[in-house]
PDB file of C-alpha atoms in Angstrom:
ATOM      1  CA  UNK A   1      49.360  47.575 100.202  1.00 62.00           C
ATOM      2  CA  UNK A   2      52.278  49.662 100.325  1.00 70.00           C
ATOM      3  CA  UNK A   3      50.477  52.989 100.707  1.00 75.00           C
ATOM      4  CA  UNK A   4      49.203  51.376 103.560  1.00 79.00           C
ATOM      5  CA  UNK A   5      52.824  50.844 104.903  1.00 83.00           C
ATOM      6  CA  UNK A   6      54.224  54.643 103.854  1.00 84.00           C
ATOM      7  CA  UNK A   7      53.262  56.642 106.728  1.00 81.00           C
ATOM      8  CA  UNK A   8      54.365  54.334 109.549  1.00 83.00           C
ATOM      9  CA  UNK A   9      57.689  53.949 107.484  1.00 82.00           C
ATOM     10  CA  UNK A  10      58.014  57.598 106.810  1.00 83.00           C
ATOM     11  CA  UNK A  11      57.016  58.150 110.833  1.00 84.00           C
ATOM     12  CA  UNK A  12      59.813  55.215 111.828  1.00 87.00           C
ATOM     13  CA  UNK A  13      62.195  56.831 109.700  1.00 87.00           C
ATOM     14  CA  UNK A  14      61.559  60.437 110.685  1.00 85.00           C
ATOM     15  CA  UNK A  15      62.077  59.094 114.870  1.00 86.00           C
ATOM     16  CA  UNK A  16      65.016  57.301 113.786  1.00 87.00           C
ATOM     17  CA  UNK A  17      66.829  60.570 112.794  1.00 86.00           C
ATOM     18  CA  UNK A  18      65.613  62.565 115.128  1.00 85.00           C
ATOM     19  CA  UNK A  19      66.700  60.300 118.424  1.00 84.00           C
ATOM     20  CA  UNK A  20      70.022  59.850 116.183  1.00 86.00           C
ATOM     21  CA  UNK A  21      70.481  63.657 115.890  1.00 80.00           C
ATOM     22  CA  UNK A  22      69.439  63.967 119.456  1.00 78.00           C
ATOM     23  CA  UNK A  23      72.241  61.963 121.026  1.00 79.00           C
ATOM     24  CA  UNK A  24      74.372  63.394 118.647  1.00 79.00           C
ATOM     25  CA  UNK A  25      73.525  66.743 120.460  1.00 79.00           C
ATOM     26  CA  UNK A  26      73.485  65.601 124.220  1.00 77.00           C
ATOM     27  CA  UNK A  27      76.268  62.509 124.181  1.00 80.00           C
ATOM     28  CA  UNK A  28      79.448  64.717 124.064  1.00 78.00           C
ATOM     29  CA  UNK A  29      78.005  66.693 126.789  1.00 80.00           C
ATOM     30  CA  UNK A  30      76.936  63.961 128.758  1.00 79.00           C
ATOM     31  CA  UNK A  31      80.569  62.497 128.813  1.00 79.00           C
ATOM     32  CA  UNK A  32      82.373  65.782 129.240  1.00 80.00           C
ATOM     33  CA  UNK A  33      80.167  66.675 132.408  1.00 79.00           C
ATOM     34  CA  UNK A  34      81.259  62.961 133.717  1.00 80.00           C
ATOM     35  CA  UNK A  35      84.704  63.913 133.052  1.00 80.00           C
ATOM     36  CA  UNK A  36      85.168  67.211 134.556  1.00 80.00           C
ATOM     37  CA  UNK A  37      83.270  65.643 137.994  1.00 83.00           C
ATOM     38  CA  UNK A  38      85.549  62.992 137.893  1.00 84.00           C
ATOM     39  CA  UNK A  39      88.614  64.740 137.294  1.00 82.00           C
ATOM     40  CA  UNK A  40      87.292  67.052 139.622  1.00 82.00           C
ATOM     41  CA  UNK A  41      87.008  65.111 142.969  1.00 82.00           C
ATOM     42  CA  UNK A  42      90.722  64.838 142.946  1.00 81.00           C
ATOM     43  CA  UNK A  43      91.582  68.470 143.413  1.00 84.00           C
ATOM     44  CA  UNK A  44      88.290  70.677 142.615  1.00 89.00           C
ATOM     45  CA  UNK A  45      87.206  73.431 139.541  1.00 93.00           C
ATOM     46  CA  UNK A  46      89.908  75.751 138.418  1.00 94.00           C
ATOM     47  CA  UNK A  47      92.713  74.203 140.094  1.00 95.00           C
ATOM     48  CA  UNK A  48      95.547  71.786 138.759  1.00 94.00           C
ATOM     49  CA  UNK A  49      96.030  68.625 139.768  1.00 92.00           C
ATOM     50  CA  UNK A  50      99.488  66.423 138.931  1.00 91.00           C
ATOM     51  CA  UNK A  51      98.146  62.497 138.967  1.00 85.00           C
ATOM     52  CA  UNK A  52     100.434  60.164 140.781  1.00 82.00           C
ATOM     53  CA  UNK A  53     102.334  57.914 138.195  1.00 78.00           C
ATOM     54  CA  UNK A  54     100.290  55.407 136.977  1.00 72.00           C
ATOM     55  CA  UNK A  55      99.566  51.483 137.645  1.00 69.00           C
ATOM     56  CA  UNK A  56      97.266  48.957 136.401  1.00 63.00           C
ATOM     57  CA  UNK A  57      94.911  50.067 138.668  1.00 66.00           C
ATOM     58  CA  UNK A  58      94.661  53.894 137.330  1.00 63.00           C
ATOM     59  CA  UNK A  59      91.237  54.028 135.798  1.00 59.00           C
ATOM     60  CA  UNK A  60      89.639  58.045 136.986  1.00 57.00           C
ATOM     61  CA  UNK A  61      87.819  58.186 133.352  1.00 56.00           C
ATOM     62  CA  UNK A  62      89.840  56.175 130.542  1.00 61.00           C
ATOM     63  CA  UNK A  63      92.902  53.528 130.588  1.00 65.00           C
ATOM     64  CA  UNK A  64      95.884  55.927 130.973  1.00 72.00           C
ATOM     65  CA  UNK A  65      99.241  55.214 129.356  1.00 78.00           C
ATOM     66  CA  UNK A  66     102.137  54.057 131.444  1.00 79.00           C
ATOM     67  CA  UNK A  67     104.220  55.840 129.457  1.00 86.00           C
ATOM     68  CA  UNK A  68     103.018  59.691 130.391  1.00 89.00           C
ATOM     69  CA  UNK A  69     102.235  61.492 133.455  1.00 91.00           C
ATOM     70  CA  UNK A  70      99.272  63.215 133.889  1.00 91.00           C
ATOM     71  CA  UNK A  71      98.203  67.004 135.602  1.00 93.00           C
ATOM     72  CA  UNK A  72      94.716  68.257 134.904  1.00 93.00           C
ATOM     73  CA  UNK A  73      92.407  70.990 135.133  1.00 95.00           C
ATOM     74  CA  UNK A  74      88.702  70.891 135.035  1.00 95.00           C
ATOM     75  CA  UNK A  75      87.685  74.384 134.586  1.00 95.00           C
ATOM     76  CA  UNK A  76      84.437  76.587 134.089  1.00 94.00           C
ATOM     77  CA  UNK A  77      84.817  79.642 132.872  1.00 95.00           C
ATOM     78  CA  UNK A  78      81.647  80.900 133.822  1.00 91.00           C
ATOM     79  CA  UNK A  79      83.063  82.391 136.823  1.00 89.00           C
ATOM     80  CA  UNK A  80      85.898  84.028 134.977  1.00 92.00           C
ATOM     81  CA  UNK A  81      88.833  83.772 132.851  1.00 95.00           C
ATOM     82  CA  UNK A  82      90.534  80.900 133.768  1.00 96.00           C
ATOM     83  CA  UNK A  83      94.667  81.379 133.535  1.00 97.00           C
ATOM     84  CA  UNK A  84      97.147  77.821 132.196  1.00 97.00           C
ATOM     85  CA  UNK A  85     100.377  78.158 133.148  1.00 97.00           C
ATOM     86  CA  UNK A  86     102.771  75.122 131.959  1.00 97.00           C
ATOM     87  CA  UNK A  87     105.907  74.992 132.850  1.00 95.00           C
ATOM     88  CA  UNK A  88     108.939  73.328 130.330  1.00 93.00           C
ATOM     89  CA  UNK A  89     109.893  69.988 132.036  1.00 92.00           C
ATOM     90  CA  UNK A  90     112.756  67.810 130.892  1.00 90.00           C
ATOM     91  CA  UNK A  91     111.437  65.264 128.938  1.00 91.00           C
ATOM     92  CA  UNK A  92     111.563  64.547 125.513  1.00 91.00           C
ATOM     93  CA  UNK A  93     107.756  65.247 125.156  1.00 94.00           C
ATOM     94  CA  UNK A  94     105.057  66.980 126.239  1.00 95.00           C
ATOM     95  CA  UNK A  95     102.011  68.731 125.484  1.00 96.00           C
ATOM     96  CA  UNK A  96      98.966  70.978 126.920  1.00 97.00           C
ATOM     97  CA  UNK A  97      95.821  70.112 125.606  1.00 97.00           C
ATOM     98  CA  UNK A  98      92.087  72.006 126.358  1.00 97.00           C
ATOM     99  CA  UNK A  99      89.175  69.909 125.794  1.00 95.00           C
ATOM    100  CA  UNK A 100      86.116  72.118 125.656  1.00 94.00           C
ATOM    101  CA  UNK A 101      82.378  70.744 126.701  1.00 91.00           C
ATOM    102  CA  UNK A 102      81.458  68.877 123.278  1.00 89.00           C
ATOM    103  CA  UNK A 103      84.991  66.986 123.933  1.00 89.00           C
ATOM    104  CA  UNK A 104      86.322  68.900 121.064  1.00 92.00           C
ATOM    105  CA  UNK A 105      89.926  69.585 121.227  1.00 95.00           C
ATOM    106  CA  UNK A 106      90.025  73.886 121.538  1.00 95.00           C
ATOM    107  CA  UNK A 107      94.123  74.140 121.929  1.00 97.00           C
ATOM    108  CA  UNK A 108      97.095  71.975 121.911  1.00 97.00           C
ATOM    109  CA  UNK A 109     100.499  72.799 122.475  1.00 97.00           C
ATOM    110  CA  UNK A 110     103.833  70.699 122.781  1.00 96.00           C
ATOM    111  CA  UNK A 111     107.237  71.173 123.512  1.00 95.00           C
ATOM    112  CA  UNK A 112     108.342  71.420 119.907  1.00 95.00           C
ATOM    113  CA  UNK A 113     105.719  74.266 119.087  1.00 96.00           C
ATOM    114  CA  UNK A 114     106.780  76.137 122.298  1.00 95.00           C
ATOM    115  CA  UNK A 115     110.464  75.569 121.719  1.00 94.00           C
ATOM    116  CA  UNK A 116     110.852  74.074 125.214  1.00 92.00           C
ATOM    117  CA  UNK A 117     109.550  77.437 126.524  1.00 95.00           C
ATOM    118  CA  UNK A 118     106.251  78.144 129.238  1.00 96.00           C
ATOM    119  CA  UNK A 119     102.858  78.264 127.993  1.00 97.00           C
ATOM    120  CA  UNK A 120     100.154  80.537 129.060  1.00 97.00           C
ATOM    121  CA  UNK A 121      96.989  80.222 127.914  1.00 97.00           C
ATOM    122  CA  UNK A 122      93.929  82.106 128.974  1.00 97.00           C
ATOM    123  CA  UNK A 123      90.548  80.420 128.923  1.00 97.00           C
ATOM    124  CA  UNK A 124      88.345  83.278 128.449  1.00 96.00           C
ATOM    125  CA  UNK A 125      84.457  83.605 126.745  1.00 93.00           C
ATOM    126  CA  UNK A 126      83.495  86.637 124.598  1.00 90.00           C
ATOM    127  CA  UNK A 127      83.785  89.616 126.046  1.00 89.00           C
ATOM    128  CA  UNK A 128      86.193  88.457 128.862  1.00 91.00           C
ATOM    129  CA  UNK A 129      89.506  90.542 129.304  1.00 91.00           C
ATOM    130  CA  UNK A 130      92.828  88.681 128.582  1.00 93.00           C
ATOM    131  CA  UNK A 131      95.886  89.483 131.029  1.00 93.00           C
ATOM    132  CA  UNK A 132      98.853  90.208 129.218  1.00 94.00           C
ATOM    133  CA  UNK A 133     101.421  87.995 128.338  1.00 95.00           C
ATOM    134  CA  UNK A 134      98.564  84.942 127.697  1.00 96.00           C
ATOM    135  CA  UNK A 135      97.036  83.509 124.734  1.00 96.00           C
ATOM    136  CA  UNK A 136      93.113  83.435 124.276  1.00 96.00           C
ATOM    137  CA  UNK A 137      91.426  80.451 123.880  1.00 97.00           C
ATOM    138  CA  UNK A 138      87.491  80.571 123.828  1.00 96.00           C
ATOM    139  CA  UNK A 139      86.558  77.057 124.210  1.00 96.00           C
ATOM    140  CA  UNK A 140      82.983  75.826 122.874  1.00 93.00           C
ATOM    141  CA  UNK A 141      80.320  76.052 126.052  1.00 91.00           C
ATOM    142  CA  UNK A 142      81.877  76.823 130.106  1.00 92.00           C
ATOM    143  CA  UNK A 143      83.312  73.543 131.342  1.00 92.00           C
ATOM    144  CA  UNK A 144      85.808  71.179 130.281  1.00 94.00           C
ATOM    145  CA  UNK A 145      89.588  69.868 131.114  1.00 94.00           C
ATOM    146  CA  UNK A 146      92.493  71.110 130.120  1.00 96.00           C
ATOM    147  CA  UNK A 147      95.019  67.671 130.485  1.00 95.00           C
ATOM    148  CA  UNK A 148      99.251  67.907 130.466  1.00 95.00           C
ATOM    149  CA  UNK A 149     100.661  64.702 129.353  1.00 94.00           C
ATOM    150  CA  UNK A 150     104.598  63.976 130.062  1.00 94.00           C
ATOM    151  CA  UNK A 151     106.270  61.047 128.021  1.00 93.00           C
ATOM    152  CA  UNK A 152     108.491  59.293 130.752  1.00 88.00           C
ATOM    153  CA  UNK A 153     111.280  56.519 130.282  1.00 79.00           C
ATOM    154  CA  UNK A 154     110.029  54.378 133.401  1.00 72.00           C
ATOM    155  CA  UNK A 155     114.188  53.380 133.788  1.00 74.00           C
ATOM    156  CA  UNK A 156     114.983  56.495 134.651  1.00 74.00           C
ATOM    157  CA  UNK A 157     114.570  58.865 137.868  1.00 80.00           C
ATOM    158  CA  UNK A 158     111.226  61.030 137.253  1.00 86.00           C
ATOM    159  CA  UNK A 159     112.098  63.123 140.355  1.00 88.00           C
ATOM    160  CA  UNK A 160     113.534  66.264 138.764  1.00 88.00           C
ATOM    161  CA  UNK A 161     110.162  65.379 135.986  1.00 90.00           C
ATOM    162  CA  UNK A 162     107.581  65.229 138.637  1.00 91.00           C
ATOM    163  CA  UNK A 163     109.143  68.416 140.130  1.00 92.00           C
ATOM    164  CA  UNK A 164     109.212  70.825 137.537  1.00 92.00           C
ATOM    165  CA  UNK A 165     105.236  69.582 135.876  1.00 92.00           C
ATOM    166  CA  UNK A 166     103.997  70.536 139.499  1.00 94.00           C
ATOM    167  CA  UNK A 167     104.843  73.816 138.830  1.00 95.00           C
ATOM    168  CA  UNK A 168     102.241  74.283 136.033  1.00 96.00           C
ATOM    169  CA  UNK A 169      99.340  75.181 137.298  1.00 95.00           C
ATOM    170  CA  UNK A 170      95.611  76.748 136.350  1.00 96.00           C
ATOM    171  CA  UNK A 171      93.333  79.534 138.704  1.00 95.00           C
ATOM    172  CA  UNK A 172      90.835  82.048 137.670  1.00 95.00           C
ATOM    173  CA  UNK A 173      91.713  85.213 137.049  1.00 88.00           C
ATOM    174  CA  UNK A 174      91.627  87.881 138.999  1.00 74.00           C
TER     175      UNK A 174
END
């Protein structure tokens, strides 16, 4: 009786793993792409955006925090080396983080590991020249988002905040 059963089982067990392996492989890319057309819409590829502050009703891909502004850049890559520049804004924290098409995180940075200084970070694939004056980050795949999150206090004036973060900004290379 239960050599009768063994194949099917082995069979069930064998297309079990293989779907689980599969959207292993394809979820992560799946989301990312989601992201970086959402994220996109609000200012396009290669180009930073600086999200209004935000309300209950913020929602572009996850809950946000009240607590942080937001700028983004969804960038590919594949048409060049894309160039970060953050700018140091006057708030007691804040970081630069690249997320690369598997939603792995390729490079963080914060103010404490800058030393309140700018950060310039070029996205680059093998082979692609880095300008001087930026560090190379080669981020799994073409596409992704590279997010800046500012920690506010909501008490107090974020005009002179909101000012300096919209310098930062991301473009391809020339």
């Amino acid at each position: 009786m239960i050599r009768h059963w063994l194949a099917p089982l082995l069979l069930g067990i064998f297309c079990g793993l293989l779907a689980w392996h599969a959207t292993l492989a394809v979820i992560p890319r799946a989301l990312m792409a989601l992201a970086v057309r959402r994220v996109a819409t609000a200012g396009g590829i290669n180009k930073m955006t600086h999200a209004p502050i935000v309300t209950a009703k913020s929602r572009a891909i996850v809950r946000p925090s009240p607590d942080l502004l937001y700028s983004s850049c969804p960038y590919d890559i594949g048409v060049g080396p894309v160039l970060i520049d953050v700018m140091p804004v006057a708030a007691p924290y804040w970081s630069l983080s690249v997320f690369d098409d598997l939603t792995n995180v390729a490079f963080v940075r914060n103010n404490t590991q800058s030393a309140n200084a700018p950060v310039h970070v070029a996205l680059v694939r093998a082979g692609q020249k880095v300008p001087a004056g930026y560090q190379a980050v080669m981020p799994h795949g073409t596409r992704g988002v590279a997010l800046i999150r500012i920690l506010i206090d909501r008490n107090a004036p974020i005009d002179a905040i909101d000012a300096a973060r919209r310098q930062s900004r991301c473009r391809v290379s020339n």
